[in-house]
Amino acid sequence: MAGDARNLKVFQRAYRLSLELHRVSLNWPRVEQYGGVADQLRRASKSVCALMVEGAGRQPGSDAEYRRYISMARGSAVEARLWCDYAGDLEYVPRYTSLAWQDELSQIARMLHGPRNNLSEN
């Protein structure tokens, strides 16, 4: 993978969402901040971005390794969906907010699902 993952649309969407999730979750109960739902949601959403950047930053020539990082990023997006479900069920956010976040994470995961050439810098 040549270039900077931060130029990818999928990265930009994931980054914007992770910032929103971080900001909103800071207002949740204290018990959720360290190891709880807020902490897990922040970690999973940030991991999507971090894995994309790390995979793209590896030495060129290893498509298999890059695909492995993208697969892990996709897994983190799916994990974050679960934490959004908890946030809605525990009434930390309105259900419609939880569902909107889950939908965005699903779209991000789909964008990461395609073959390597679907992750072009446009």
mmCIF file of N, CA and C in Angstrom:
data_model
loop_
_atom_site.group_PDB
_atom_site.id
_atom_site.type_symbol
_atom_site.label_atom_id
_atom_site.label_comp_id
_atom_site.label_asym_id
_atom_site.label_seq_id
_atom_site.Cartn_x
_atom_site.Cartn_y
_atom_site.Cartn_z
ATOM 1 N N MET A 1 0.861 -1.184 0.000
ATOM 2 C CA MET A 1 0.000 0.000 0.000
ATOM 3 C C MET A 1 0.890 1.224 0.000
ATOM 4 N N ALA A 2 0.785 1.995 -1.024
ATOM 5 C CA ALA A 2 1.554 3.231 -1.086
ATOM 6 C C ALA A 2 0.703 4.383 -0.563
ATOM 7 N N GLY A 3 1.366 5.345 0.012
ATOM 8 C CA GLY A 3 0.637 6.530 0.435
ATOM 9 C C GLY A 3 0.223 6.493 1.893
ATOM 10 N N ASP A 4 -0.535 7.481 2.241
ATOM 11 C CA ASP A 4 -0.964 7.681 3.613
ATOM 12 C C ASP A 4 -2.425 7.292 3.742
ATOM 13 N N ALA A 5 -2.739 6.391 4.649
ATOM 14 C CA ALA A 5 -4.116 5.934 4.839
ATOM 15 C C ALA A 5 -5.047 7.083 5.211
ATOM 16 N N ARG A 6 -4.488 8.141 5.764
ATOM 17 C CA ARG A 6 -5.324 9.280 6.158
ATOM 18 C C ARG A 6 -5.965 9.980 4.963
ATOM 19 N N ASN A 7 -5.481 9.677 3.759
ATOM 20 C CA ASN A 7 -6.068 10.252 2.552
ATOM 21 C C ASN A 7 -7.277 9.470 2.052
ATOM 22 N N LEU A 8 -7.515 8.299 2.610
ATOM 23 C CA LEU A 8 -8.623 7.460 2.163
ATOM 24 C C LEU A 8 -9.949 7.945 2.732
ATOM 25 N N LYS A 9 -10.990 7.894 1.919
ATOM 26 C CA LYS A 9 -12.319 8.298 2.385
ATOM 27 C C LYS A 9 -12.754 7.458 3.575
ATOM 28 N N VAL A 10 -12.481 6.168 3.520
ATOM 29 C CA VAL A 10 -12.895 5.295 4.621
ATOM 30 C C VAL A 10 -12.193 5.686 5.914
ATOM 31 N N PHE A 11 -10.937 6.061 5.840
ATOM 32 C CA PHE A 11 -10.231 6.520 7.037
ATOM 33 C C PHE A 11 -10.886 7.792 7.564
ATOM 34 N N GLN A 12 -11.149 8.733 6.683
ATOM 35 C CA GLN A 12 -11.721 10.015 7.100
ATOM 36 C C GLN A 12 -13.077 9.832 7.767
ATOM 37 N N ARG A 13 -13.895 8.931 7.238
ATOM 38 C CA ARG A 13 -15.191 8.652 7.863
ATOM 39 C C ARG A 13 -14.997 8.015 9.232
ATOM 40 N N ALA A 14 -14.095 7.039 9.303
ATOM 41 C CA ALA A 14 -13.848 6.356 10.573
ATOM 42 C C ALA A 14 -13.282 7.320 11.611
ATOM 43 N N TYR A 15 -12.413 8.218 11.186
ATOM 44 C CA TYR A 15 -11.805 9.178 12.107
ATOM 45 C C TYR A 15 -12.844 10.151 12.653
ATOM 46 N N ARG A 16 -13.684 10.682 11.766
ATOM 47 C CA ARG A 16 -14.733 11.614 12.210
ATOM 48 C C ARG A 16 -15.660 10.933 13.218
ATOM 49 N N LEU A 17 -16.047 9.697 12.920
ATOM 50 C CA LEU A 17 -16.936 8.985 13.831
ATOM 51 C C LEU A 17 -16.239 8.707 15.157
ATOM 52 N N SER A 18 -14.970 8.315 15.137
ATOM 53 C CA SER A 18 -14.275 8.028 16.394
ATOM 54 C C SER A 18 -14.174 9.278 17.266
ATOM 55 N N LEU A 19 -13.997 10.438 16.649
ATOM 56 C CA LEU A 19 -13.982 11.694 17.416
ATOM 57 C C LEU A 19 -15.339 11.955 18.057
ATOM 58 N N GLU A 20 -16.405 11.742 17.290
ATOM 59 C CA GLU A 20 -17.754 11.946 17.830
ATOM 60 C C GLU A 20 -18.022 10.987 18.986
ATOM 61 N N LEU A 21 -17.682 9.719 18.798
ATOM 62 C CA LEU A 21 -17.897 8.726 19.850
ATOM 63 C C LEU A 21 -17.101 9.081 21.104
ATOM 64 N N HIS A 22 -15.888 9.536 20.915
ATOM 65 C CA HIS A 22 -15.045 9.917 22.048
ATOM 66 C C HIS A 22 -15.694 11.071 22.819
ATOM 67 N N ARG A 23 -16.051 12.109 22.099
ATOM 68 C CA ARG A 23 -16.618 13.298 22.748
ATOM 69 C C ARG A 23 -17.902 12.978 23.503
ATOM 70 N N VAL A 24 -18.799 12.242 22.874
ATOM 71 C CA VAL A 24 -20.079 11.930 23.497
ATOM 72 C C VAL A 24 -19.877 11.033 24.713
ATOM 73 N N SER A 25 -19.012 10.037 24.587
ATOM 74 C CA SER A 25 -18.840 9.059 25.672
ATOM 75 C C SER A 25 -18.172 9.651 26.913
ATOM 76 N N LEU A 26 -17.518 10.786 26.776
ATOM 77 C CA LEU A 26 -16.904 11.427 27.945
ATOM 78 C C LEU A 26 -17.942 11.846 28.982
ATOM 79 N N ASN A 27 -19.181 11.995 28.557
ATOM 80 C CA ASN A 27 -20.254 12.420 29.451
ATOM 81 C C ASN A 27 -21.016 11.256 30.076
ATOM 82 N N TRP A 28 -20.626 10.050 29.787
ATOM 83 C CA TRP A 28 -21.310 8.882 30.337
ATOM 84 C C TRP A 28 -20.868 8.654 31.783
ATOM 85 N N PRO A 29 -21.550 7.785 32.499
ATOM 86 C CA PRO A 29 -21.208 7.554 33.910
ATOM 87 C C PRO A 29 -19.737 7.191 34.120
ATOM 88 N N ARG A 30 -19.231 7.603 35.249
ATOM 89 C CA ARG A 30 -17.822 7.383 35.581
ATOM 90 C C ARG A 30 -17.443 5.905 35.527
ATOM 91 N N VAL A 31 -18.352 5.041 35.960
ATOM 92 C CA VAL A 31 -18.072 3.609 35.979
ATOM 93 C C VAL A 31 -17.765 3.064 34.579
ATOM 94 N N GLU A 32 -18.231 3.747 33.549
ATOM 95 C CA GLU A 32 -18.019 3.303 32.165
ATOM 96 C C GLU A 32 -16.727 3.845 31.546
ATOM 97 N N GLN A 33 -16.054 4.751 32.240
ATOM 98 C CA GLN A 33 -14.920 5.441 31.636
ATOM 99 C C GLN A 33 -13.642 4.603 31.558
ATOM 100 N N TYR A 34 -13.446 3.692 32.484
ATOM 101 C CA TYR A 34 -12.196 2.916 32.525
ATOM 102 C C TYR A 34 -12.534 1.432 32.506
ATOM 103 N N GLY A 35 -12.494 0.855 31.321
ATOM 104 C CA GLY A 35 -12.795 -0.556 31.151
ATOM 105 C C GLY A 35 -14.252 -0.830 30.853
ATOM 106 N N GLY A 36 -15.105 0.177 30.957
ATOM 107 C CA GLY A 36 -16.532 0.005 30.702
ATOM 108 C C GLY A 36 -16.880 0.298 29.253
ATOM 109 N N VAL A 37 -18.149 0.503 29.013
ATOM 110 C CA VAL A 37 -18.661 0.702 27.659
ATOM 111 C C VAL A 37 -17.996 1.899 26.971
ATOM 112 N N ALA A 38 -17.874 3.019 27.670
ATOM 113 C CA ALA A 38 -17.269 4.214 27.062
ATOM 114 C C ALA A 38 -15.834 3.924 26.631
ATOM 115 N N ASP A 39 -15.076 3.329 27.516
ATOM 116 C CA ASP A 39 -13.680 3.010 27.230
ATOM 117 C C ASP A 39 -13.569 2.037 26.059
ATOM 118 N N GLN A 40 -14.364 0.982 26.075
ATOM 119 C CA GLN A 40 -14.303 -0.027 25.013
ATOM 120 C C GLN A 40 -14.718 0.552 23.667
ATOM 121 N N LEU A 41 -15.734 1.388 23.672
ATOM 122 C CA LEU A 41 -16.188 2.011 22.430
ATOM 123 C C LEU A 41 -15.114 2.930 21.861
ATOM 124 N N ARG A 42 -14.505 3.721 22.722
ATOM 125 C CA ARG A 42 -13.430 4.616 22.252
ATOM 126 C C ARG A 42 -12.269 3.803 21.697
ATOM 127 N N ARG A 43 -11.876 2.760 22.397
ATOM 128 C CA ARG A 43 -10.745 1.939 21.946
ATOM 129 C C ARG A 43 -11.021 1.289 20.596
ATOM 130 N N ALA A 44 -12.191 0.679 20.461
ATOM 131 C CA ALA A 44 -12.520 -0.021 19.213
ATOM 132 C C ALA A 44 -12.596 0.945 18.040
ATOM 133 N N SER A 45 -13.240 2.103 18.237
ATOM 134 C CA SER A 45 -13.386 3.048 17.124
ATOM 135 C C SER A 45 -12.041 3.651 16.715
ATOM 136 N N LYS A 46 -11.193 3.907 17.677
ATOM 137 C CA LYS A 46 -9.859 4.442 17.358
ATOM 138 C C LYS A 46 -8.982 3.375 16.713
ATOM 139 N N SER A 47 -9.205 2.137 17.080
ATOM 140 C CA SER A 47 -8.433 1.037 16.522
ATOM 141 C C SER A 47 -8.649 0.898 15.017
ATOM 142 N N VAL A 48 -9.860 1.186 14.546
ATOM 143 C CA VAL A 48 -10.124 1.139 13.106
ATOM 144 C C VAL A 48 -9.122 2.039 12.391
ATOM 145 N N CYS A 49 -9.007 3.256 12.865
ATOM 146 C CA CYS A 49 -8.099 4.233 12.244
ATOM 147 C C CYS A 49 -6.637 3.831 12.410
ATOM 148 N N ALA A 50 -6.277 3.443 13.615
ATOM 149 C CA ALA A 50 -4.875 3.112 13.898
ATOM 150 C C ALA A 50 -4.398 1.927 13.056
ATOM 151 N N LEU A 51 -5.240 0.922 12.907
ATOM 152 C CA LEU A 51 -4.849 -0.251 12.117
ATOM 153 C C LEU A 51 -4.702 0.087 10.644
ATOM 154 N N MET A 52 -5.552 0.966 10.134
ATOM 155 C CA MET A 52 -5.413 1.382 8.733
ATOM 156 C C MET A 52 -4.084 2.109 8.515
ATOM 157 N N VAL A 53 -3.759 3.019 9.424
ATOM 158 C CA VAL A 53 -2.517 3.779 9.303
ATOM 159 C C VAL A 53 -1.311 2.862 9.465
ATOM 160 N N GLU A 54 -1.373 1.977 10.461
ATOM 161 C CA GLU A 54 -0.246 1.074 10.684
ATOM 162 C C GLU A 54 -0.031 0.147 9.499
ATOM 163 N N GLY A 55 -1.115 -0.409 8.965
ATOM 164 C CA GLY A 55 -0.993 -1.307 7.817
ATOM 165 C C GLY A 55 -0.409 -0.610 6.603
ATOM 166 N N ALA A 56 -0.851 0.621 6.365
ATOM 167 C CA ALA A 56 -0.345 1.379 5.220
ATOM 168 C C ALA A 56 1.097 1.814 5.432
ATOM 169 N N GLY A 57 1.509 1.953 6.684
ATOM 170 C CA GLY A 57 2.859 2.422 6.984
ATOM 171 C C GLY A 57 3.914 1.336 6.997
ATOM 172 N N ARG A 58 3.492 0.091 6.854
ATOM 173 C CA ARG A 58 4.451 -1.012 6.811
ATOM 174 C C ARG A 58 5.276 -0.941 5.544
ATOM 175 N N GLN A 59 6.396 -1.636 5.549
ATOM 176 C CA GLN A 59 7.262 -1.673 4.372
ATOM 177 C C GLN A 59 6.462 -2.125 3.153
ATOM 178 N N PRO A 60 6.670 -1.475 2.018
ATOM 179 C CA PRO A 60 5.943 -1.856 0.811
ATOM 180 C C PRO A 60 6.275 -3.286 0.379
ATOM 181 N N GLY A 61 5.350 -3.871 -0.323
ATOM 182 C CA GLY A 61 5.605 -5.187 -0.889
ATOM 183 C C GLY A 61 4.862 -6.321 -0.220
ATOM 184 N N SER A 62 4.216 -6.060 0.887
ATOM 185 C CA SER A 62 3.519 -7.134 1.568
ATOM 186 C C SER A 62 2.012 -6.897 1.535
ATOM 187 N N ASP A 63 1.402 -7.261 0.417
ATOM 188 C CA ASP A 63 -0.049 -7.110 0.299
ATOM 189 C C ASP A 63 -0.774 -7.964 1.330
ATOM 190 N N ALA A 64 -0.251 -9.151 1.618
ATOM 191 C CA ALA A 64 -0.904 -10.039 2.590
ATOM 192 C C ALA A 64 -0.921 -9.390 3.972
ATOM 193 N N GLU A 65 0.181 -8.765 4.359
ATOM 194 C CA GLU A 65 0.240 -8.108 5.664
ATOM 195 C C GLU A 65 -0.714 -6.904 5.701
ATOM 196 N N TYR A 66 -0.738 -6.148 4.621
ATOM 197 C CA TYR A 66 -1.654 -5.005 4.551
ATOM 198 C C TYR A 66 -3.097 -5.474 4.681
ATOM 199 N N ARG A 67 -3.457 -6.536 3.955
ATOM 200 C CA ARG A 67 -4.816 -7.079 4.034
ATOM 201 C C ARG A 67 -5.137 -7.550 5.446
ATOM 202 N N ARG A 68 -4.151 -8.085 6.143
ATOM 203 C CA ARG A 68 -4.355 -8.529 7.525
ATOM 204 C C ARG A 68 -4.712 -7.340 8.419
ATOM 205 N N TYR A 69 -4.032 -6.232 8.257
ATOM 206 C CA TYR A 69 -4.348 -5.030 9.049
ATOM 207 C C TYR A 69 -5.732 -4.489 8.707
ATOM 208 N N ILE A 70 -6.083 -4.503 7.434
ATOM 209 C CA ILE A 70 -7.411 -4.040 7.019
ATOM 210 C C ILE A 70 -8.481 -4.963 7.597
ATOM 211 N N SER A 71 -8.209 -6.248 7.614
ATOM 212 C CA SER A 71 -9.148 -7.207 8.206
ATOM 213 C C SER A 71 -9.318 -6.936 9.695
ATOM 214 N N MET A 72 -8.242 -6.637 10.396
ATOM 215 C CA MET A 72 -8.337 -6.310 11.820
ATOM 216 C C MET A 72 -9.101 -4.996 12.023
ATOM 217 N N ALA A 73 -8.896 -4.025 11.134
ATOM 218 C CA ALA A 73 -9.633 -2.755 11.224
ATOM 219 C C ALA A 73 -11.129 -3.012 11.053
ATOM 220 N N ARG A 74 -11.459 -3.883 10.104
ATOM 221 C CA ARG A 74 -12.862 -4.246 9.895
ATOM 222 C C ARG A 74 -13.426 -4.896 11.152
ATOM 223 N N GLY A 75 -12.649 -5.779 11.782
ATOM 224 C CA GLY A 75 -13.078 -6.409 13.031
ATOM 225 C C GLY A 75 -13.311 -5.399 14.134
ATOM 226 N N SER A 76 -12.481 -4.384 14.211
ATOM 227 C CA SER A 76 -12.665 -3.332 15.216
ATOM 228 C C SER A 76 -13.941 -2.534 14.950
ATOM 229 N N ALA A 77 -14.273 -2.317 13.684
ATOM 230 C CA ALA A 77 -15.516 -1.610 13.349
ATOM 231 C C ALA A 77 -16.727 -2.424 13.797
ATOM 232 N N VAL A 78 -16.658 -3.734 13.583
ATOM 233 C CA VAL A 78 -17.752 -4.616 14.003
ATOM 234 C C VAL A 78 -17.857 -4.640 15.528
ATOM 235 N N GLU A 79 -16.715 -4.666 16.207
ATOM 236 C CA GLU A 79 -16.726 -4.617 17.671
ATOM 237 C C GLU A 79 -17.355 -3.309 18.170
ATOM 238 N N ALA A 80 -16.974 -2.203 17.556
ATOM 239 C CA ALA A 80 -17.520 -0.911 17.970
ATOM 240 C C ALA A 80 -19.040 -0.876 17.817
ATOM 241 N N ARG A 81 -19.555 -1.580 16.803
ATOM 242 C CA ARG A 81 -21.020 -1.661 16.643
ATOM 243 C C ARG A 81 -21.659 -2.268 17.886
ATOM 244 N N LEU A 82 -21.041 -3.295 18.430
ATOM 245 C CA LEU A 82 -21.583 -3.931 19.632
ATOM 246 C C LEU A 82 -21.627 -2.944 20.796
ATOM 247 N N TRP A 83 -20.559 -2.172 20.969
ATOM 248 C CA TRP A 83 -20.522 -1.198 22.062
ATOM 249 C C TRP A 83 -21.562 -0.105 21.862
ATOM 250 N N CYS A 84 -21.860 0.244 20.612
ATOM 251 C CA CYS A 84 -22.939 1.201 20.335
ATOM 252 C C CYS A 84 -24.281 0.614 20.744
ATOM 253 N N ASP A 85 -24.449 -0.669 20.534
ATOM 254 C CA ASP A 85 -25.670 -1.346 20.948
ATOM 255 C C ASP A 85 -25.831 -1.259 22.466
ATOM 256 N N TYR A 86 -24.758 -1.531 23.190
ATOM 257 C CA TYR A 86 -24.793 -1.387 24.647
ATOM 258 C C TYR A 86 -25.153 0.037 25.044
ATOM 259 N N ALA A 87 -24.545 1.008 24.385
ATOM 260 C CA ALA A 87 -24.806 2.416 24.720
ATOM 261 C C ALA A 87 -26.280 2.751 24.564
ATOM 262 N N GLY A 88 -26.898 2.232 23.527
ATOM 263 C CA GLY A 88 -28.322 2.462 23.332
ATOM 264 C C GLY A 88 -29.168 1.718 24.345
ATOM 265 N N ASP A 89 -28.837 0.446 24.584
ATOM 266 C CA ASP A 89 -29.620 -0.367 25.518
ATOM 267 C C ASP A 89 -29.497 0.122 26.954
ATOM 268 N N LEU A 90 -28.335 0.674 27.301
ATOM 269 C CA LEU A 90 -28.139 1.219 28.643
ATOM 270 C C LEU A 90 -28.639 2.664 28.754
ATOM 271 N N GLU A 91 -29.162 3.175 27.648
ATOM 272 C CA GLU A 91 -29.741 4.516 27.577
ATOM 273 C C GLU A 91 -28.739 5.636 27.852
ATOM 274 N N TYR A 92 -27.494 5.412 27.428
ATOM 275 C CA TYR A 92 -26.501 6.476 27.489
ATOM 276 C C TYR A 92 -26.694 7.448 26.329
ATOM 277 N N VAL A 93 -27.268 6.954 25.255
ATOM 278 C CA VAL A 93 -27.640 7.775 24.110
ATOM 279 C C VAL A 93 -29.022 7.320 23.659
ATOM 280 N N PRO A 94 -29.742 8.191 22.960
ATOM 281 C CA PRO A 94 -31.024 7.750 22.407
ATOM 282 C C PRO A 94 -30.806 6.592 21.425
ATOM 283 N N ARG A 95 -31.789 5.732 21.338
ATOM 284 C CA ARG A 95 -31.663 4.558 20.460
ATOM 285 C C ARG A 95 -31.356 4.972 19.025
ATOM 286 N N TYR A 96 -31.969 6.072 18.546
ATOM 287 C CA TYR A 96 -31.716 6.496 17.169
ATOM 288 C C TYR A 96 -30.252 6.887 16.965
ATOM 289 N N THR A 97 -29.606 7.418 17.997
ATOM 290 C CA THR A 97 -28.186 7.759 17.894
ATOM 291 C C THR A 97 -27.354 6.487 17.807
ATOM 292 N N SER A 98 -27.658 5.535 18.672
ATOM 293 C CA SER A 98 -26.963 4.245 18.638
ATOM 294 C C SER A 98 -27.098 3.590 17.265
ATOM 295 N N LEU A 99 -28.299 3.605 16.716
ATOM 296 C CA LEU A 99 -28.535 2.984 15.406
ATOM 297 C C LEU A 99 -27.808 3.726 14.293
ATOM 298 N N ALA A 100 -27.754 5.053 14.379
ATOM 299 C CA ALA A 100 -27.036 5.839 13.367
ATOM 300 C C ALA A 100 -25.540 5.516 13.408
ATOM 301 N N TRP A 101 -24.984 5.416 14.628
ATOM 302 C CA TRP A 101 -23.569 5.048 14.755
ATOM 303 C C TRP A 101 -23.322 3.656 14.200
ATOM 304 N N GLN A 102 -24.214 2.730 14.522
ATOM 305 C CA GLN A 102 -24.056 1.361 14.029
ATOM 306 C C GLN A 102 -24.115 1.312 12.509
ATOM 307 N N ASP A 103 -25.005 2.090 11.923
ATOM 308 C CA ASP A 103 -25.107 2.140 10.467
ATOM 309 C C ASP A 103 -23.812 2.672 9.856
ATOM 310 N N GLU A 104 -23.272 3.737 10.430
ATOM 311 C CA GLU A 104 -22.015 4.296 9.914
ATOM 312 C C GLU A 104 -20.883 3.285 10.047
ATOM 313 N N LEU A 105 -20.817 2.592 11.169
ATOM 314 C CA LEU A 105 -19.783 1.570 11.353
ATOM 315 C C LEU A 105 -19.948 0.418 10.372
ATOM 316 N N SER A 106 -21.185 0.053 10.068
ATOM 317 C CA SER A 106 -21.438 -0.994 9.075
ATOM 318 C C SER A 106 -20.945 -0.558 7.701
ATOM 319 N N GLN A 107 -21.205 0.711 7.357
ATOM 320 C CA GLN A 107 -20.734 1.224 6.069
ATOM 321 C C GLN A 107 -19.209 1.249 6.011
ATOM 322 N N ILE A 108 -18.582 1.637 7.099
ATOM 323 C CA ILE A 108 -17.111 1.648 7.166
ATOM 324 C C ILE A 108 -16.584 0.228 7.001
ATOM 325 N N ALA A 109 -17.185 -0.731 7.702
ATOM 326 C CA ALA A 109 -16.759 -2.130 7.590
ATOM 327 C C ALA A 109 -16.914 -2.626 6.161
ATOM 328 N N ARG A 110 -18.010 -2.259 5.494
ATOM 329 C CA ARG A 110 -18.206 -2.661 4.091
ATOM 330 C C ARG A 110 -17.139 -2.048 3.201
ATOM 331 N N MET A 111 -16.805 -0.793 3.459
ATOM 332 C CA MET A 111 -15.759 -0.142 2.660
ATOM 333 C C MET A 111 -14.416 -0.852 2.840
ATOM 334 N N LEU A 112 -14.198 -1.400 4.018
ATOM 335 C CA LEU A 112 -12.950 -2.121 4.293
ATOM 336 C C LEU A 112 -12.990 -3.559 3.797
ATOM 337 N N HIS A 113 -14.170 -4.054 3.450
ATOM 338 C CA HIS A 113 -14.329 -5.456 3.080
ATOM 339 C C HIS A 113 -13.834 -5.780 1.683
ATOM 340 N N GLY A 114 -13.893 -4.818 0.802
ATOM 341 C CA GLY A 114 -13.535 -5.075 -0.585
ATOM 342 C C GLY A 114 -12.061 -5.362 -0.759
ATOM 343 N N PRO A 115 -11.703 -5.814 -1.934
ATOM 344 C CA PRO A 115 -10.289 -6.059 -2.208
ATOM 345 C C PRO A 115 -9.460 -4.793 -2.080
ATOM 346 N N ARG A 116 -8.179 -4.976 -2.024
ATOM 347 C CA ARG A 116 -7.244 -3.867 -1.798
ATOM 348 C C ARG A 116 -7.482 -2.692 -2.737
ATOM 349 N N ASN A 117 -7.813 -2.954 -3.981
ATOM 350 C CA ASN A 117 -7.983 -1.850 -4.927
ATOM 351 C C ASN A 117 -9.233 -1.031 -4.662
ATOM 352 N N ASN A 118 -10.116 -1.466 -3.770
ATOM 353 C CA ASN A 118 -11.259 -0.645 -3.382
ATOM 354 C C ASN A 118 -10.859 0.426 -2.387
ATOM 355 N N LEU A 119 -9.647 0.381 -1.877
ATOM 356 C CA LEU A 119 -9.155 1.360 -0.912
ATOM 357 C C LEU A 119 -8.279 2.401 -1.589
ATOM 358 N N SER A 120 -8.724 2.861 -2.755
ATOM 359 C CA SER A 120 -7.926 3.857 -3.476
ATOM 360 C C SER A 120 -8.019 5.200 -2.778
ATOM 361 N N GLU A 121 -7.079 6.059 -3.076
ATOM 362 C CA GLU A 121 -6.973 7.358 -2.407
ATOM 363 C C GLU A 121 -7.847 8.396 -3.080
ATOM 364 N N ASN A 122 -9.129 8.150 -3.166
ATOM 365 C CA ASN A 122 -10.030 9.144 -3.774
ATOM 366 C C ASN A 122 -11.250 9.326 -2.927
#
